[in-house]
Short mmCIF file of C-alpha atoms in Angstrom, two decimals:
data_model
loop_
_atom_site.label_atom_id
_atom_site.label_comp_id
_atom_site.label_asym_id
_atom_site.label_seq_id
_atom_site.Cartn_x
_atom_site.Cartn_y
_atom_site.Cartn_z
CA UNK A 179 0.00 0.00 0.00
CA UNK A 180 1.48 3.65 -1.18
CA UNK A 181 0.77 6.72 1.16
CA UNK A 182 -2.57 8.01 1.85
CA UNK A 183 -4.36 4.52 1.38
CA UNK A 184 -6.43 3.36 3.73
CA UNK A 185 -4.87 0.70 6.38
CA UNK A 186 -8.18 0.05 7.92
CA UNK A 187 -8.39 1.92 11.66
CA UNK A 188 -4.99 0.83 12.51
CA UNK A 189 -3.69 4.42 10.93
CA UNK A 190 -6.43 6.34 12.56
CA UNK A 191 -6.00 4.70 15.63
CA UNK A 192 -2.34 5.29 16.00
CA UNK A 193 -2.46 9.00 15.41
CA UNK A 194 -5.33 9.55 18.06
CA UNK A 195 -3.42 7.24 20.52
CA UNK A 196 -0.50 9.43 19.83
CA UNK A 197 -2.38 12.35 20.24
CA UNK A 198 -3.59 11.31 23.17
CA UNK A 199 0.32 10.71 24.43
CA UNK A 200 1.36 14.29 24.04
CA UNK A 201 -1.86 15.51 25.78
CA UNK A 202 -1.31 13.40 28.88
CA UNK A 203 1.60 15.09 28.61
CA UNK A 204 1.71 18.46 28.48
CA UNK A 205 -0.99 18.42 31.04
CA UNK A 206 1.40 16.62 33.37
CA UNK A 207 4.39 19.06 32.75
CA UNK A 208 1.93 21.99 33.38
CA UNK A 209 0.66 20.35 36.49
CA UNK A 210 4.10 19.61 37.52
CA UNK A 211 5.45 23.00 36.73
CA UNK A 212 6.42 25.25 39.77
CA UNK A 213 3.97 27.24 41.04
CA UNK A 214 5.28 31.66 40.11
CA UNK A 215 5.94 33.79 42.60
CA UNK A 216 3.54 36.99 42.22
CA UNK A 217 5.80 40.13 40.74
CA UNK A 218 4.03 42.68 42.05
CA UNK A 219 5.32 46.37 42.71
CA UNK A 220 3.25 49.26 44.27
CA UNK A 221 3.63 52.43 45.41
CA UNK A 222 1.06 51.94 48.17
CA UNK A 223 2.76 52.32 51.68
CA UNK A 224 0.96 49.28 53.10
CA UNK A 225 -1.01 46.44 50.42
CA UNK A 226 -2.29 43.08 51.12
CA UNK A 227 -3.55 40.18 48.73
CA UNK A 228 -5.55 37.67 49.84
CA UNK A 229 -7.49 34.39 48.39
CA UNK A 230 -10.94 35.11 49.25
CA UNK A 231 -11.57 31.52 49.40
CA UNK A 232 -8.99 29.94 51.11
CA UNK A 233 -7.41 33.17 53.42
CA UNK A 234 -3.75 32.40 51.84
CA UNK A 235 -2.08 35.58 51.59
CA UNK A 236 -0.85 36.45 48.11
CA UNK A 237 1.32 39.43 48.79
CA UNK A 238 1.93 42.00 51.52
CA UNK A 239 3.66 44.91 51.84
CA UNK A 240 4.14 46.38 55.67
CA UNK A 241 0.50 44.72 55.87
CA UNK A 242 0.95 44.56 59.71
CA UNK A 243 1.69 48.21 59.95
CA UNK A 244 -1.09 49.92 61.46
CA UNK A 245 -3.01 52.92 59.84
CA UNK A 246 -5.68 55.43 59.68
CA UNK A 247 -9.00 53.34 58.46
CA UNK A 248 -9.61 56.63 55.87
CA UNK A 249 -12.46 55.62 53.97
CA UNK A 250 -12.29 51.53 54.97
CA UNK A 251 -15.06 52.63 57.49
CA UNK A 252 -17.31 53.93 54.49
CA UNK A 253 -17.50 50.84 52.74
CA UNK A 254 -17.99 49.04 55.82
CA UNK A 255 -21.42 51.48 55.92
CA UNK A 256 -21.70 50.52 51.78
CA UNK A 257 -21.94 46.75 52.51
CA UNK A 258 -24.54 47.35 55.59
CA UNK A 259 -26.52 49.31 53.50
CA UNK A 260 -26.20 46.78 50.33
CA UNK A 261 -27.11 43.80 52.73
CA UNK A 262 -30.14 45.78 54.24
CA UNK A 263 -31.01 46.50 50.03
CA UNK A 264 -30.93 42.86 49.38
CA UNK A 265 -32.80 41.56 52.19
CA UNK A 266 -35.69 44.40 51.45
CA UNK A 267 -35.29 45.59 54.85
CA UNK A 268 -34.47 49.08 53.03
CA UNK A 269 -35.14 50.92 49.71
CA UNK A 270 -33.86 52.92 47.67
CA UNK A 271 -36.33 55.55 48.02
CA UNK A 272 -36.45 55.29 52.02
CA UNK A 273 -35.23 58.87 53.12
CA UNK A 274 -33.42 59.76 56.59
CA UNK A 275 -33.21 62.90 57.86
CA UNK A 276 -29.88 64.72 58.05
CA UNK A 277 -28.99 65.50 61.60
CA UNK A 278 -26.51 68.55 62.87
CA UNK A 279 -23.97 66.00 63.82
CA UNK A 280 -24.07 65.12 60.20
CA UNK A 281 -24.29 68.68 58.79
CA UNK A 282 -21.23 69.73 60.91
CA UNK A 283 -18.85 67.12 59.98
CA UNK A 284 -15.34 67.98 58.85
CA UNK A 285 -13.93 66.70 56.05
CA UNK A 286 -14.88 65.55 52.51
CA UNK A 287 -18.96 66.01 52.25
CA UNK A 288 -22.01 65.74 50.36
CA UNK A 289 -23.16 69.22 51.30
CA UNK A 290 -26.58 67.80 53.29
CA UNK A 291 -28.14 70.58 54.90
CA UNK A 292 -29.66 69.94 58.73
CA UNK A 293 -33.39 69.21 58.43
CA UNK A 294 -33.48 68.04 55.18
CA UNK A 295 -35.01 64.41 54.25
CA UNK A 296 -32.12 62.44 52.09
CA UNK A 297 -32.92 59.49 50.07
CA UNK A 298 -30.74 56.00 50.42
CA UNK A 299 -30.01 56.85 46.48
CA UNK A 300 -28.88 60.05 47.05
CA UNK A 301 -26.60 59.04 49.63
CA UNK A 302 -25.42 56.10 48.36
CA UNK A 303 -24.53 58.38 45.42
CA UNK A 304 -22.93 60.93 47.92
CA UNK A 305 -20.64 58.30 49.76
CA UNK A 306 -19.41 56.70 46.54
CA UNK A 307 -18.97 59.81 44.61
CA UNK A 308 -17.77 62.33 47.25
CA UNK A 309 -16.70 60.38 49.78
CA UNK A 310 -19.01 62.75 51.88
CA UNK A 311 -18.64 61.71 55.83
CA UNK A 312 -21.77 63.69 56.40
CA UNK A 313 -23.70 61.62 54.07
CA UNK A 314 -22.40 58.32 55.79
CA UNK A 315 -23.50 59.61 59.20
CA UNK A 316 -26.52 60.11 58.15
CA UNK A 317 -26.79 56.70 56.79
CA UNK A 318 -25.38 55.07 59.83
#
């Protein structure tokens, strides 16, 4: 028999037992293969990486140094509020009203004035847009 006449399957089943060879493996040799260490660089003065599922920390950087919680504490309010959205417990169009506690606080704001009734969409909008501490106490 000359090339490219039929054998039967004995041709056909060589090849895909072949083929079959050098996928066993490669997928051994990439199992096998050395997990990479993560090259990461930042500028950040303290960064941490974590697995979410399994808690393994991917990469730190003076994670155990301690500082100011800055805005940390505003999406801390961001998931309460989120969770209380979900469960129905809240709505979007629920208003509170904004309290001079609220109205006087220092730093970045929303600009509530004291009196006035705020919806949950407006300061949602005002916490993730302007970072506005007033708009987070009122939420709280």
């Amino acid at each position: 028999m000359g090339f490219g006449q039929q054998q039967g399957n004995a041709g056909s089943s060589a090849f895909s037992s072949l083929l079959t060879g050098v996928a066993i493996a490669v997928a051994i040799m990439l199992l096998a293969a050395p997990a990479q260490a993560l090259n990461i660089t930042t500028k950040a003065r303290e960064a941490i990486l974590m697995d979410a599922e399994t808690g393994t920390v991917l990469y730190e950087h003076a994670a155990d140094e301690l500082m100011p919680p800055a805005s940390m504490s505003k999406l801390m309010t961001l998931l309460m509020v989120f969770d209380r959205l979900a469960n129905g417990s809240l709505s979007m169009d629920d208003t509170f009203p904004v309290s001079e506690k609220a109205w006087r606080k220092g730093g970045s704001k929303m600009f509530v004035m004291v009196g006035a009734e705020i919806s949950i969409a407006d300061l949602l909008r005002g916490i993730v847009i302007q970072s506005g501490n007033d708009a987070c106490i009122v939420i709280a």
